[in-house]
Amino acid sequence: MTASRLPDLPIVQAPMAGGPSTPELAAAVSDAGGLGFLGAGYKTVDAMRADIDRTRALTSRPFGVNVFMPSHDDADPAAVAAYRDALAPEARRLGVAPGTPSARDDAYDAKIADLLADPPAVVSFTFGCPDAAAVRAFQERGTAVVVTVTTAEEARLASAADALCAQGTEAGGHRGSFTNTLDGALPLRDLLRDVLAVTDLPVIAAGGLGTPDDVAGVLALGAVAAQLGTVFLRCPESGASAVHKAALADPRFTSTAMTRAFSGRPARGLVNRFLTEHSADAPAAYPDVHYVTSPLRKAAAAQGDPDMVNLWAGTAFRAAAETPAADLVGHLASRL
């Protein structure tokens, strides 16, 4: 991701899988001079392609698509089954049954094939690094490859990419580590220092950023851009649920924490009842736990129950406001 391929403004809208990253949000951010992103995680190949087509209809500006690497967790089926049984009372209260584990690759190969056939300007990867052949294939088609890293060692392993996204522990949603662990977890500014020390690639900074001063601060430390997700959740273009948007402004929710309770992978969200009561029991099994809790989360969102929903949020969640995405991009860049 050379300087000539960076957005006009060093603002990247984080790819937030599961609904928030709509074509409308990505297009609005890109039209405002930033880099909008679609999240392909959890989507079918056809749904991913429909999002790309819709975004292209809304903007002629570059945008990106984020892909989840396949899970290689050595999950214990007995532990997953025990967790599923433990959630049965919660499920009954919501009028559903816990889900059952399904495919673990998120249709990765099919998504890569589809993206290579008609690629966007940028493709980013989370939960690992694609093999060298896939990276080269995208680069040969003029697509920039970005890999999310959470340690200096991951940055070394992703040296074939065009750019890195250094994700600190303050970030909302899933930790994009190559393995299902919190080992080596660092706050963004420490991580940024360590990553910049081992790579000459452009580095995008992510994690707990919510204000113009935050953006200016990471750029001063050597990042080429700031990636923000949580602050975009309450924008009208965001596809976040009404429950999620309301919780970000609800004074009852005062803090965030890392948890495996919803998906089986460390992820940061607002501290609610489900997170508090089930984090200690959730196995390190992704996406198995995601499938188990999915019916509960969907039912809770439909019933307006914020205590049973994964309220993904970074530490700067109070900066999220009901602001059009384009205005937010301009605001975030106002100290540059």
Coordinates of C-alpha atoms in Angstrom, one line a residue, residues 90-330:
E90 CA -30.7 -18.6 28.7
A91 CA -31.9 -19.9 25.4
R92 CA -35.2 -21.1 26.8
R93 CA -35.8 -17.7 28.3
L94 CA -35.4 -16.2 24.9
G95 CA -37.5 -18.8 23.2
V96 CA -34.8 -20.4 21.1
A97 CA -32.3 -23.3 21.3
P98 CA -28.6 -22.9 21.3
G99 CA -27.0 -23.4 17.9
T100 CA -24.7 -26.2 16.8
P101 CA -21.1 -25.8 15.4
S102 CA -20.8 -25.7 11.7
A103 CA -18.2 -25.0 9.0
R104 CA -14.9 -23.5 10.4
D105 CA -13.4 -22.0 7.2
D106 CA -16.0 -19.1 6.6
A107 CA -16.0 -20.2 2.9
Y108 CA -12.4 -18.8 2.6
D109 CA -11.4 -20.5 -0.6
A110 CA -14.5 -19.5 -2.4
K111 CA -14.3 -15.9 -1.2
I112 CA -10.7 -15.6 -2.4
A113 CA -11.6 -17.1 -5.8
D114 CA -14.5 -14.6 -6.1
L115 CA -12.4 -11.6 -5.0
L116 CA -9.6 -12.5 -7.4
A117 CA -12.0 -12.7 -10.3
D118 CA -13.2 -9.1 -9.7
P119 CA -11.1 -7.5 -6.9
P120 CA -11.7 -4.3 -4.9
A121 CA -8.9 -1.8 -4.4
V122 CA -7.9 -3.3 -1.0
V123 CA -8.3 -6.7 0.6
S124 CA -7.5 -7.1 4.2
F125 CA -7.1 -10.3 6.3
T126 CA -7.9 -11.0 10.0
F127 CA -7.0 -14.0 12.2
G128 CA -3.9 -14.8 10.2
C129 CA -1.9 -14.2 7.0
P130 CA -2.8 -15.6 3.6
D131 CA -0.1 -17.7 1.8
A132 CA 2.4 -16.0 -0.5
A133 CA 0.6 -17.2 -3.6
A134 CA -2.7 -15.5 -2.6
V135 CA -0.9 -12.3 -1.7
R136 CA 0.9 -12.2 -5.1
A137 CA -2.3 -13.0 -6.9
F138 CA -4.0 -10.0 -5.5
Q139 CA -1.0 -7.8 -6.0
E140 CA -0.7 -8.8 -9.6
R141 CA -4.3 -7.7 -10.1
G142 CA -3.5 -4.3 -8.6
T143 CA -5.1 -4.9 -5.3
A144 CA -3.4 -3.9 -2.1
V145 CA -3.1 -6.5 0.6
V146 CA -3.4 -5.5 4.3
V147 CA -2.9 -8.0 7.2
T148 CA -4.1 -7.4 10.7
V149 CA -1.3 -8.0 13.3
T150 CA -1.3 -7.9 17.1
T151 CA 2.4 -8.6 17.8
A152 CA 5.8 -7.9 16.3
E153 CA 6.2 -11.5 15.4
E154 CA 3.0 -11.5 13.4
A155 CA 4.3 -8.4 11.6
R156 CA 7.4 -10.3 10.6
L157 CA 5.3 -13.2 9.3
A158 CA 3.2 -10.8 7.2
S159 CA 6.1 -9.2 5.4
A160 CA 4.8 -10.0 1.9
A161 CA 1.7 -7.8 2.4
D162 CA 1.5 -4.2 1.2
A163 CA 0.6 -2.8 4.6
L164 CA -0.1 -3.9 8.1
C165 CA -2.9 -3.0 10.5
A166 CA -1.5 -3.0 14.0
Q167 CA -4.4 -3.7 16.3
G168 CA -4.0 -2.8 20.0
T169 CA -5.8 -4.4 22.9
E170 CA -8.1 -1.3 23.1
A171 CA -9.9 -2.3 19.9
G172 CA -13.5 -3.3 19.9
G173 CA -14.6 -6.6 18.5
H174 CA -12.4 -9.6 17.9
R175 CA -8.7 -9.5 18.5
G176 CA -7.3 -10.2 15.1
S177 CA -4.4 -12.4 16.3
F178 CA -3.1 -15.3 14.2
T179 CA -3.9 -17.7 17.1
N180 CA -6.8 -17.8 19.5
T181 CA -4.8 -16.2 22.4
L182 CA -4.1 -13.1 24.3
D183 CA -0.4 -13.9 24.4
G184 CA 1.7 -10.8 23.8
A185 CA -1.3 -8.5 23.9
L186 CA -0.2 -4.8 24.0
P187 CA -1.9 -1.4 24.1
L188 CA -1.8 0.2 20.6
R189 CA 1.0 2.7 21.2
D190 CA 3.3 0.0 22.5
L191 CA 2.3 -2.3 19.7
L192 CA 2.8 0.4 17.1
R193 CA 6.4 1.0 18.4
D194 CA 7.2 -2.7 18.3
V195 CA 5.8 -3.2 14.8
L196 CA 7.5 -0.2 13.3
A197 CA 10.7 -1.5 14.7
V198 CA 10.5 -4.7 12.7
T199 CA 9.0 -3.6 9.4
D200 CA 9.3 -1.0 6.7
L201 CA 5.8 -1.6 5.5
P202 CA 3.2 1.2 6.0
V203 CA 1.3 0.6 9.3
I204 CA -2.3 1.5 10.0
A205 CA -3.0 2.0 13.7
A206 CA -6.2 0.5 15.3
G207 CA -7.5 0.3 18.8
G208 CA -9.3 2.7 21.1
L209 CA -9.2 5.6 18.7
G210 CA -12.1 8.0 18.8
T211 CA -11.1 11.6 18.5
P212 CA -9.2 13.9 16.2
D213 CA -6.4 14.0 18.8
D214 CA -6.2 10.2 18.8
V215 CA -5.8 10.2 15.1
A216 CA -3.1 12.9 15.1
G217 CA -1.3 11.1 17.9
V218 CA -0.9 7.8 16.1
L219 CA 0.2 9.5 12.9
A220 CA 2.8 11.4 14.9
L221 CA 4.1 8.0 16.2
G222 CA 4.7 6.8 12.6
A223 CA 1.4 5.3 11.5
V224 CA 0.2 6.2 7.9
A225 CA -3.5 6.1 8.9
A226 CA -5.8 5.5 11.8
Q227 CA -8.4 2.7 11.6
L228 CA -11.6 3.3 13.7
G229 CA -14.7 1.2 14.1
T230 CA -16.7 1.8 17.2
V231 CA -17.1 5.6 16.5
F232 CA -18.8 4.7 13.2
L233 CA -21.4 2.3 14.8
R234 CA -24.0 5.0 15.6
C235 CA -23.8 6.6 12.2
P236 CA -27.0 6.4 10.2
E237 CA -25.2 4.4 7.5
S238 CA -24.1 1.8 10.0
G239 CA -25.9 -1.6 10.1
A240 CA -25.4 -2.1 13.8
S241 CA -28.6 -3.2 15.6
A242 CA -30.8 -0.6 17.4
V243 CA -29.9 -2.4 20.6
H244 CA -26.2 -2.0 20.0
K245 CA -26.4 1.7 19.0
A246 CA -28.5 2.5 22.0
A247 CA -26.1 0.7 24.4
L248 CA -23.2 2.8 23.3
A249 CA -24.9 5.9 24.6
D250 CA -26.6 4.2 27.6
P251 CA -25.0 5.4 30.9
R252 CA -25.7 2.0 32.4
F253 CA -22.8 0.6 30.4
T254 CA -19.6 2.1 31.7
S255 CA -16.8 -0.2 30.7
T256 CA -15.5 -2.7 28.2
A257 CA -13.8 -6.1 28.6
M258 CA -12.3 -8.9 26.6
T259 CA -14.4 -12.1 26.5
R260 CA -14.7 -15.4 24.7
A261 CA -18.3 -15.8 25.9
F262 CA -20.0 -14.9 22.6
S263 CA -17.7 -16.4 19.9
G264 CA -14.9 -18.5 21.5
R265 CA -12.2 -15.9 20.6
P266 CA -11.1 -12.9 22.6
A267 CA -13.2 -9.9 21.7
R268 CA -13.8 -6.6 23.4
G269 CA -17.4 -5.4 24.2
L270 CA -19.4 -3.5 26.6
V271 CA -19.7 -5.3 29.9
N272 CA -23.2 -6.7 30.1
R273 CA -24.8 -9.6 32.0
F274 CA -23.9 -12.3 29.5
L275 CA -20.3 -11.2 29.3
T276 CA -20.0 -11.1 33.1
E277 CA -21.7 -14.4 33.8
H278 CA -20.3 -16.6 31.0
S279 CA -16.8 -15.4 30.2
A280 CA -15.1 -17.7 32.7
D281 CA -16.8 -20.8 31.2
A282 CA -16.4 -20.1 27.5
P283 CA -13.9 -22.5 25.8
A284 CA -11.3 -21.2 23.3
A285 CA -13.2 -22.6 20.4
Y286 CA -13.9 -20.3 17.4
P287 CA -16.2 -20.3 15.5
D288 CA -17.8 -23.1 17.4
V289 CA -19.0 -20.9 20.2
H290 CA -20.1 -18.3 17.7
Y291 CA -22.5 -20.8 16.2
V292 CA -23.7 -21.9 19.7
T293 CA -24.6 -18.4 20.8
S294 CA -25.8 -17.0 17.5
P295 CA -29.6 -17.9 18.0
L296 CA -29.5 -16.3 21.5
R297 CA -27.9 -13.1 20.3
K298 CA -30.3 -12.8 17.4
A299 CA -33.3 -13.3 19.6
A300 CA -32.0 -10.9 22.2
A301 CA -31.5 -8.2 19.6
A302 CA -35.0 -8.7 18.2
Q303 CA -36.4 -8.5 21.8
G304 CA -34.4 -5.4 22.6
D305 CA -32.3 -7.1 25.4
P306 CA -28.9 -5.6 25.5
D307 CA -27.7 -8.0 28.3
M308 CA -27.6 -10.9 25.9
V309 CA -26.1 -9.3 22.8
N310 CA -22.4 -9.0 21.9
L311 CA -22.1 -5.2 22.2
W312 CA -18.7 -5.0 20.5
A313 CA -17.0 -1.7 21.5
G314 CA -13.5 -0.3 21.9
T315 CA -12.4 1.7 24.8
A316 CA -13.2 5.0 23.1
F317 CA -16.9 4.0 22.8
R318 CA -18.2 7.2 24.4
A319 CA -16.9 9.1 21.4
A320 CA -19.5 7.3 19.2
A321 CA -22.3 9.8 18.2
E322 CA -25.3 9.9 15.8
T323 CA -23.3 11.6 13.1
P324 CA -23.3 11.1 9.3
A325 CA -20.2 9.1 8.3
A326 CA -18.9 11.8 6.0
D327 CA -19.1 14.4 8.8
L328 CA -17.4 12.0 11.1
V329 CA -14.5 11.5 8.7
G330 CA -14.0 15.3 8.4

